Short mmCIF file of C-alpha atoms and ligand atoms in Angstrom, two decimals:
data_model
loop_
_atom_site.label_atom_id
_atom_site.label_comp_id
_atom_site.label_asym_id
_atom_site.label_seq_id
_atom_site.Cartn_x
_atom_site.Cartn_y
_atom_site.Cartn_z
CA UNK A 1 99.89 100.30 113.36
CA UNK A 2 101.41 102.62 110.42
CA UNK A 3 99.81 104.92 107.73
CA UNK A 4 101.41 103.32 104.54
CA UNK A 5 102.10 105.39 101.86
CA UNK A 6 102.82 104.57 97.98
CA UNK A 7 104.70 107.15 96.37
CA UNK A 8 104.83 106.74 92.40
CA UNK A 9 105.58 103.04 92.82
CA UNK A 10 105.97 100.69 89.42
CA UNK A 11 107.47 97.55 89.28
CA UNK A 12 108.47 95.13 86.53
CA UNK A 13 110.31 91.55 87.08
CA UNK A 14 112.11 92.51 83.53
CA UNK A 15 115.72 94.04 84.14
CA UNK A 16 115.49 96.60 81.34
CA UNK A 17 112.11 97.21 81.22
CA UNK A 18 110.39 99.70 78.54
CA UNK A 19 107.15 98.99 77.55
CA UNK A 20 104.29 99.73 80.07
CA UNK A 21 102.73 96.31 79.48
CA UNK A 22 105.44 94.96 81.06
CA UNK A 23 105.22 96.20 84.26
CA UNK A 24 103.07 94.28 86.83
CA UNK A 25 102.58 97.46 88.62
CA UNK A 26 102.38 101.03 86.89
CA UNK A 27 102.16 104.26 88.73
CA UNK A 28 100.47 103.76 92.03
CA UNK A 29 99.82 106.02 94.05
CA UNK A 30 98.02 105.30 97.03
CA UNK A 31 98.11 105.87 100.50
CA UNK A 32 96.50 102.89 103.41
CA UNK A 33 95.10 104.42 105.92
CA UNK A 34 96.47 104.05 109.93
CA UNK A 35 93.70 101.09 111.06
CA UNK A 36 91.66 100.75 107.94
CA UNK A 37 90.32 97.49 106.55
CA UNK A 38 90.83 97.83 102.90
CA UNK A 39 90.24 94.92 100.57
CA UNK A 40 92.25 94.83 97.56
CA UNK A 41 90.17 93.27 94.40
CA UNK A 42 91.19 92.61 90.78
CA UNK A 43 91.28 89.79 88.88
CA UNK A 44 94.07 86.88 88.66
CA UNK A 45 97.39 88.15 86.99
CA UNK A 46 96.23 92.10 87.59
CA UNK A 47 99.19 92.78 90.42
CA UNK A 48 97.67 92.28 93.61
CA UNK A 49 100.49 89.73 95.09
CA UNK A 50 103.26 92.16 93.64
CA UNK A 51 101.90 94.95 95.73
CA UNK A 52 101.50 93.32 99.15
CA UNK A 53 105.42 91.88 98.65
CA UNK A 54 105.76 95.70 98.06
CA UNK A 55 104.38 96.74 101.41
CA UNK A 56 106.13 93.68 103.28
CA UNK A 57 109.69 93.90 101.59
CA UNK A 58 109.70 90.43 99.75
CA UNK A 59 110.09 92.29 96.90
CA UNK A 60 111.67 95.97 96.26
CA UNK A 61 110.18 98.00 93.41
CA UNK A 62 111.76 98.69 90.66
CA UNK A 63 110.60 102.78 90.84
CA UNK A 64 109.14 104.58 93.53
CA UNK A 65 109.24 104.73 97.12
CA UNK A 66 107.30 102.97 100.05
CA UNK A 67 106.50 104.63 103.53
CA UNK A 68 105.81 103.81 106.88
CA UNK A 69 104.63 106.32 109.47
CA UNK A 70 106.38 109.13 106.76
CA UNK A 71 109.91 107.14 107.31
CA UNK A 72 111.41 105.58 103.57
CA UNK A 73 111.27 101.69 103.97
CA UNK A 74 111.76 100.93 100.28
CA UNK A 75 115.31 99.66 100.88
CA UNK A 76 114.40 97.85 103.88
CA UNK A 77 113.91 94.06 104.36
CA UNK A 78 110.80 92.28 105.05
CA UNK A 79 111.84 91.60 109.62
CA UNK A 80 112.38 95.15 109.79
CA UNK A 81 109.28 96.24 108.37
CA UNK A 82 107.04 94.77 111.04
CA UNK A 83 104.25 93.63 108.69
CA UNK A 84 102.40 90.24 109.26
CA UNK A 85 101.54 88.24 106.23
CA UNK A 86 99.09 85.40 105.56
CA UNK A 87 100.00 84.05 102.20
CA UNK A 88 97.19 81.26 99.85
CA UNK A 89 98.31 78.02 101.15
CA UNK A 90 99.44 77.31 104.36
CA UNK A 91 103.07 78.53 106.04
CA UNK A 92 103.73 76.53 109.24
CA UNK A 93 106.03 73.92 110.70
CA UNK A 94 104.06 70.37 110.68
CA UNK A 95 106.68 69.27 113.40
CA UNK A 96 105.34 71.36 115.45
CA UNK A 97 102.07 71.40 117.43
CA UNK A 98 99.18 74.03 116.76
CA UNK A 99 100.41 75.96 120.06
CA UNK A 100 104.10 76.49 118.99
CA UNK A 101 103.10 77.29 115.91
CA UNK A 102 100.95 80.20 117.04
CA UNK A 103 103.82 81.41 119.62
CA UNK A 104 106.51 81.29 117.46
CA UNK A 105 106.64 85.01 115.69
CA UNK A 106 106.24 85.98 119.41
CA UNK A 107 109.57 83.65 121.20
CA UNK A 108 111.22 85.39 117.61
CA UNK A 109 110.38 88.69 118.91
CA UNK A 110 111.52 87.79 122.47
CA UNK A 111 108.10 88.19 124.17
CA UNK A 112 107.87 86.41 127.39
CA UNK A 113 106.38 83.35 128.53
CA UNK A 114 103.08 84.84 130.30
CA UNK A 115 102.27 87.24 127.60
CA UNK A 116 102.83 84.29 124.55
CA UNK A 117 100.64 82.17 126.75
CA UNK A 118 97.83 84.83 127.02
CA UNK A 119 97.98 85.82 123.24
CA UNK A 120 98.12 82.16 121.94
CA UNK A 121 95.01 81.69 124.20
CA UNK A 122 92.97 84.51 122.61
CA UNK A 123 94.15 83.62 119.11
CA UNK A 124 93.23 79.96 119.57
CA UNK A 125 89.80 81.78 120.85
CA UNK A 126 88.80 83.59 118.11
CA UNK A 127 90.21 80.91 115.41
CA UNK A 128 87.82 77.64 116.91
CA UNK A 129 91.62 76.47 117.49
CA UNK A 130 91.37 75.33 121.35
CA UNK A 131 90.71 72.20 121.49
CA UNK A 132 93.58 70.72 118.83
CA UNK A 133 96.27 73.36 120.72
CA UNK A 134 98.44 69.96 121.55
CA UNK A 135 98.29 68.31 118.60
CA UNK A 136 101.20 68.21 115.57
CA UNK A 137 99.74 70.36 113.07
CA UNK A 138 101.00 67.54 110.40
CA UNK A 139 97.92 65.56 110.76
CA UNK A 140 95.44 68.09 110.77
CA UNK A 141 92.79 69.26 107.62
CA UNK A 142 93.84 71.76 105.24
CA UNK A 143 91.54 73.83 106.77
CA UNK A 144 93.13 73.96 110.03
CA UNK A 145 96.26 74.31 108.73
CA UNK A 146 95.40 77.91 107.32
CA UNK A 147 93.36 78.53 110.14
CA UNK A 148 97.08 78.26 111.91
CA UNK A 149 98.63 80.73 109.62
CA UNK A 150 95.59 83.19 109.95
CA UNK A 151 96.25 82.86 113.46
CA UNK A 152 100.36 83.69 113.03
CA UNK A 153 98.93 86.48 111.43
CA UNK A 154 96.89 88.24 113.93
CA UNK A 155 99.34 86.84 117.02
CA UNK A 156 101.50 89.88 117.13
CA UNK A 157 99.15 92.70 118.11
CA UNK A 158 102.49 95.10 117.76
CA UNK A 159 102.57 94.70 114.29
CA UNK A 160 102.41 97.98 111.30
CA UNK A 161 99.66 95.87 109.24
CA UNK A 162 98.48 92.64 108.34
CA UNK A 163 98.40 91.45 104.60
CA UNK A 164 96.15 88.50 103.97
CA UNK A 165 96.42 87.20 100.13
CA UNK A 166 93.48 84.96 98.90
CA UNK A 167 94.13 83.69 102.68
CA UNK A 168 90.58 81.77 102.34
CA UNK A 169 90.90 80.19 98.67
CA UNK A 170 91.88 76.50 100.35
CA UNK A 171 88.64 76.69 102.75
CA UNK A 172 85.75 75.11 102.72
CA UNK A 173 82.81 77.65 101.45
CA UNK A 174 80.86 77.83 104.57
CA UNK A 175 83.99 78.37 107.26
CA UNK A 176 85.30 80.07 104.64
CA UNK A 177 81.83 82.61 105.36
CA UNK A 178 82.50 82.08 108.91
CA UNK A 179 86.61 83.20 109.20
CA UNK A 180 85.72 86.66 106.99
CA UNK A 181 82.75 87.09 109.63
CA UNK A 182 85.65 86.69 112.45
CA UNK A 183 88.57 88.91 110.92
CA UNK A 184 86.04 91.61 109.96
CA UNK A 185 85.31 91.12 114.32
CA UNK A 186 89.06 90.95 115.15
CA UNK A 187 89.79 94.27 113.10
CA UNK A 188 86.53 96.54 114.64
CA UNK A 189 87.95 94.96 118.04
CA UNK A 190 91.62 96.23 117.59
CA UNK A 191 91.79 98.37 114.27
CA UNK A 192 94.97 97.20 112.77
CA UNK A 193 95.34 97.88 109.51
CA UNK A 194 94.26 95.15 107.36
CA UNK A 195 94.85 94.86 103.70
CA UNK A 196 92.46 91.11 102.65
CA UNK A 197 93.54 90.52 99.19
CA UNK A 198 90.85 88.68 96.61
CA UNK A 199 89.37 88.51 93.31
CA UNK A 200 85.81 87.28 94.74
CA UNK A 201 83.94 90.76 94.68
CA UNK A 202 81.47 89.59 97.31
CA UNK A 203 84.51 88.91 99.40
CA UNK A 204 85.40 91.88 98.74
CA UNK A 205 82.72 93.74 99.73
CA UNK A 206 81.19 92.44 102.46
CA UNK A 207 85.36 92.40 105.02
CA UNK A 208 86.02 96.06 103.93
CA UNK A 209 85.22 99.74 104.66
CA UNK A 210 87.11 100.55 101.55
CA UNK A 211 88.31 98.51 98.28
CA UNK A 212 90.88 99.27 96.35
CA UNK A 213 89.88 98.03 92.73
CA UNK A 214 93.11 97.13 91.08
CA UNK A 215 93.68 96.27 86.86
CA UNK A 216 96.50 95.42 85.08
CA UNK A 217 98.77 96.63 87.17
CA UNK A 218 97.37 99.57 87.87
CA UNK A 219 94.53 100.93 90.75
CA UNK A 220 91.37 102.08 88.61
CA UNK A 221 89.47 103.10 92.12
CA UNK A 222 89.18 103.34 95.63
CA UNK A 223 85.95 103.13 97.15
CA UNK A 224 83.92 102.41 100.10
CA UNK A 225 81.36 99.39 98.62
CA UNK A 226 78.61 101.82 97.21
CA UNK A 227 80.56 104.08 95.79
CA UNK A 228 82.00 101.33 93.31
CA UNK A 229 78.14 99.92 93.05
CA UNK A 230 77.10 103.42 92.40
CA UNK A 231 79.90 105.48 91.14
CA UNK A 232 81.96 103.55 88.95
CA UNK A 233 85.10 105.26 87.89
CA UNK A 234 86.20 102.97 85.11
CA UNK A 235 84.38 100.49 82.60
CA UNK A 236 86.27 97.73 84.67
CA UNK A 237 84.48 98.86 88.17
CA UNK A 238 81.71 98.60 86.62
CA UNK A 239 81.29 94.92 85.19
CA UNK A 240 83.52 93.08 87.76
CA UNK A 241 81.14 94.70 90.58
CA UNK A 242 77.18 94.02 90.34
CA UNK A 243 76.18 90.89 89.04
CA UNK A 244 75.52 90.85 86.67
CA UNK A 245 77.36 93.82 85.60
CA UNK A 246 76.97 97.06 84.52
CA UNK A 247 75.46 97.50 80.71
CA UNK A 248 77.78 99.33 78.38
CA UNK A 249 76.70 100.43 75.36
CA UNK A 250 78.44 102.41 72.11
CA UNK A 251 77.12 105.70 71.70
CA UNK A 252 77.40 108.99 70.32
CA UNK A 253 76.42 112.60 71.52
CA UNK A 254 74.50 115.55 70.68
CA UNK A 255 73.40 118.11 72.76
CA UNK A 256 71.90 116.07 75.78
CA UNK A 257 71.22 113.48 73.87
CA UNK A 258 73.01 109.75 73.60
CA UNK A 259 72.63 107.84 70.52
CA UNK A 260 72.84 104.01 70.70
CA UNK A 261 72.47 102.70 66.95
CA UNK A 262 69.50 105.04 65.96
CA UNK A 263 67.60 105.24 69.80
CA UNK A 264 68.03 108.64 71.47
CA UNK A 265 68.62 108.33 74.98
CA UNK A 266 68.14 112.36 77.04
CA UNK A 267 71.03 112.34 79.45
CA UNK A 268 71.69 114.38 82.82
CA UNK A 269 72.60 117.96 81.09
CA UNK A 270 76.15 117.77 83.34
CA UNK A 271 77.43 115.02 81.87
CA UNK A 272 76.23 116.05 78.14
CA UNK A 273 78.45 118.57 78.18
CA UNK A 274 81.63 117.12 79.46
CA UNK A 275 81.15 114.06 77.07
CA UNK A 276 81.07 116.63 74.35
CA UNK A 277 84.32 117.80 74.12
CA UNK A 278 85.63 114.49 75.81
CA UNK A 279 88.78 112.20 73.92
CA UNK A 280 87.87 108.53 73.12
CA UNK A 281 85.56 105.84 72.31
CA UNK A 282 81.83 106.95 73.89
CA UNK A 283 80.31 104.43 76.08
CA UNK A 284 76.87 105.05 78.00
CA UNK A 285 76.84 102.68 81.25
CA UNK A 286 73.86 101.19 83.30
CA UNK A 287 73.53 98.76 85.90
CA UNK A 288 70.85 96.00 85.34
CA UNK A 289 68.77 97.18 88.11
CA UNK A 290 68.32 100.84 87.00
CA UNK A 291 67.32 100.26 83.96
CA UNK A 292 63.39 100.81 84.00
CA UNK A 293 61.35 97.63 81.81
CA UNK A 294 57.74 98.15 80.64
CA UNK A 295 56.25 95.22 78.61
CA UNK A 296 53.69 97.64 76.78
CA UNK A 297 54.82 100.94 75.16
CA UNK A 298 55.29 103.81 77.43
CA UNK A 299 56.80 107.42 76.50
CA UNK A 300 60.41 108.00 76.05
CA UNK A 301 60.83 104.01 75.99
CA UNK A 302 63.07 102.54 73.70
CA UNK A 303 61.88 98.66 72.05
CA UNK A 304 64.11 96.59 72.58
CA UNK A 305 63.45 92.34 71.88
CA UNK A 306 63.74 90.08 74.71
CA UNK A 307 66.26 87.46 74.08
CA UNK A 308 65.81 85.35 77.38
CA UNK A 309 64.13 85.86 81.08
CA UNK A 310 66.07 84.10 83.88
CA UNK A 311 65.26 83.33 87.31
CA UNK A 312 67.61 83.57 90.41
CA UNK A 313 65.49 83.34 92.93
CA UNK A 314 64.42 87.12 94.57
CA UNK A 315 65.41 88.54 90.69
CA UNK A 316 64.81 88.07 87.40
CA UNK A 317 68.09 88.95 84.77
CA UNK A 318 66.34 90.08 81.64
CA UNK A 319 68.12 89.82 78.28
CA UNK A 320 67.44 92.63 75.82
CA UNK A 321 68.83 93.00 72.81
CA UNK A 322 68.34 96.90 71.60
CA UNK A 323 68.96 97.78 67.70
CA UNK A 324 71.74 95.10 67.69
CA UNK A 325 73.62 95.57 71.55
CA UNK A 326 73.04 93.37 74.10
CA UNK A 327 71.58 94.58 77.34
CA UNK A 328 70.85 92.55 81.23
CA UNK A 329 67.98 94.40 82.74
CA UNK A 330 66.75 93.13 87.08
CA UNK A 331 63.55 92.95 87.82
CA UNK A 332 62.49 92.20 91.30
CA UNK A 333 61.01 88.60 91.49
CA UNK A 334 57.10 89.52 91.91
CA UNK A 335 57.22 91.62 88.39
CA UNK A 336 55.79 89.75 85.86
CA UNK A 337 58.38 89.67 82.88
CA UNK A 338 57.80 91.05 79.18
CA UNK A 339 57.10 88.44 76.33
CA UNK A 340 58.82 89.17 73.52
CA UNK A 341 59.21 92.88 73.52
CA UNK A 342 60.19 95.37 76.22
CA UNK A 343 60.66 98.97 76.38
CA UNK A 344 63.40 100.63 78.26
CA UNK A 345 63.71 103.82 79.62
CA UNK A 346 67.06 105.12 81.17
CA UNK A 347 66.78 107.66 84.53
CA UNK A 348 68.99 110.21 83.79
CA UNK A 349 70.60 110.03 86.62
CA UNK A 350 71.66 106.53 86.25
CA UNK A 351 72.91 106.69 83.15
CA UNK A 352 76.27 107.06 83.21
CA UNK A 353 79.11 108.67 80.33
CA UNK A 354 82.62 106.53 79.77
CA UNK A 355 85.18 107.75 77.41
CA UNK A 356 87.75 105.40 76.92
CA UNK A 357 86.90 103.34 79.73
CA UNK A 358 86.86 106.40 81.96
CA UNK A 359 83.56 107.71 83.48
CA UNK A 360 83.17 111.33 82.54
CA UNK A 361 81.90 113.80 84.82
P1 ADP B 401 97.71 88.85 91.15
O1 ADP B 401 98.14 88.52 92.57
O2 ADP B 401 96.98 89.88 91.06
O3 ADP B 401 97.42 87.24 90.59
P2 ADP B 401 100.33 89.28 90.15
O4 ADP B 401 101.32 90.22 91.21
O5 ADP B 401 100.92 87.46 91.03
O6 ADP B 401 99.09 89.01 89.96
O7 ADP B 401 100.86 89.24 89.13
C1 ADP B 401 100.85 89.72 88.00
C2 ADP B 401 102.07 89.93 86.88
O8 ADP B 401 103.50 90.02 87.34
C3 ADP B 401 101.42 88.52 86.21
O9 ADP B 401 101.60 88.74 84.29
C4 ADP B 401 102.07 87.90 86.33
O10 ADP B 401 102.58 86.94 85.67
C5 ADP B 401 103.99 88.38 86.98
N1 ADP B 401 104.79 87.97 87.64
C6 ADP B 401 104.35 87.32 88.90
N2 ADP B 401 105.24 87.13 89.67
C7 ADP B 401 106.66 87.52 88.80
C8 ADP B 401 107.79 86.70 88.73
N3 ADP B 401 108.44 86.28 90.08
N4 ADP B 401 108.47 86.36 87.80
C9 ADP B 401 108.43 87.25 86.53
N5 ADP B 401 106.84 87.56 86.55
C10 ADP B 401 105.87 87.54 87.28
MG1 MG B 402 97.80 86.53 93.84
#
């Protein structure tokens, strides 16, 4: 197992990149702690696979260094790095049996036969592959093939880290949930460094102790699921995480008050103070569940027009227009929804300010 550091790493697929947008990864400064269960979360194209391939050595970064336990491995090929990588689609030998496929990474390392047999049996057990161990991989379903790929990633217990690149994409939804739980259990038992790539926030939040959020080639926040939810450091984290995402309203700040198209919203004093000297476009952010919705006028309530009420089982999502800007609120199912008009209050402790998409304070 290893502690993996990425120092000033940047990567462009172009030979002579100059402009920032020509880089798939920009200025990555990041440490993956030994034994951590990480999710690497971000939309398609933000650089997740590029990041994994730089860690495993399939790709040499254009700039910067990668260290394993303090040793520079930037120029080292994958086979020397001792990393297991599981890809989006099955990678296995069709003509071999399931057992031979699982044994392959161990045979390659010259492990003794009894060790191989024991590990293969353990991994098959973990992934419910015991019944098909002697079958040829070729005849199996897509689900089973991907489970074999996962097994090949998990079979060695001496790896520096296991990297999973959206490994459950081809798996059916029910089995997906089951396998994710399995991976988490395996992590809890063996405490190996795991990096699990996904573009699905629910998958990230249920698997990981720490989530690394990427956006356009940058890491915009690293935190526990709670931290990402309660303290988004970047606008992207605010709207990508949570359902629906955080509300953002353009505003100006005077004194301790934010002005949103003529409506006045009291702010936390410290955030307001910092906003007065912040550079860039100011926006106020609040989670739909933190917005107070009243069905009749209240002191300091800001009137808003109800556009729609959507029933989502345990919640109602209310979409409102506040002086021309759209805002969403989440109410418990049992609450009666306002009909045409509502009065909104923004609790200062949950009202955040962002300047050019970054959290202030
Ligand atoms: P993700 O895994 O988050 O979807 P990738 O790391 O695959 O993102 O891609 C990041 C960016 O780099 C994208 O703009 C993608 O088009 C580009 N890219 C990825 N692989 C290559 C490649 N082999 N050659 C050129 N551009 C690439
Ligand atoms: Mg990818």
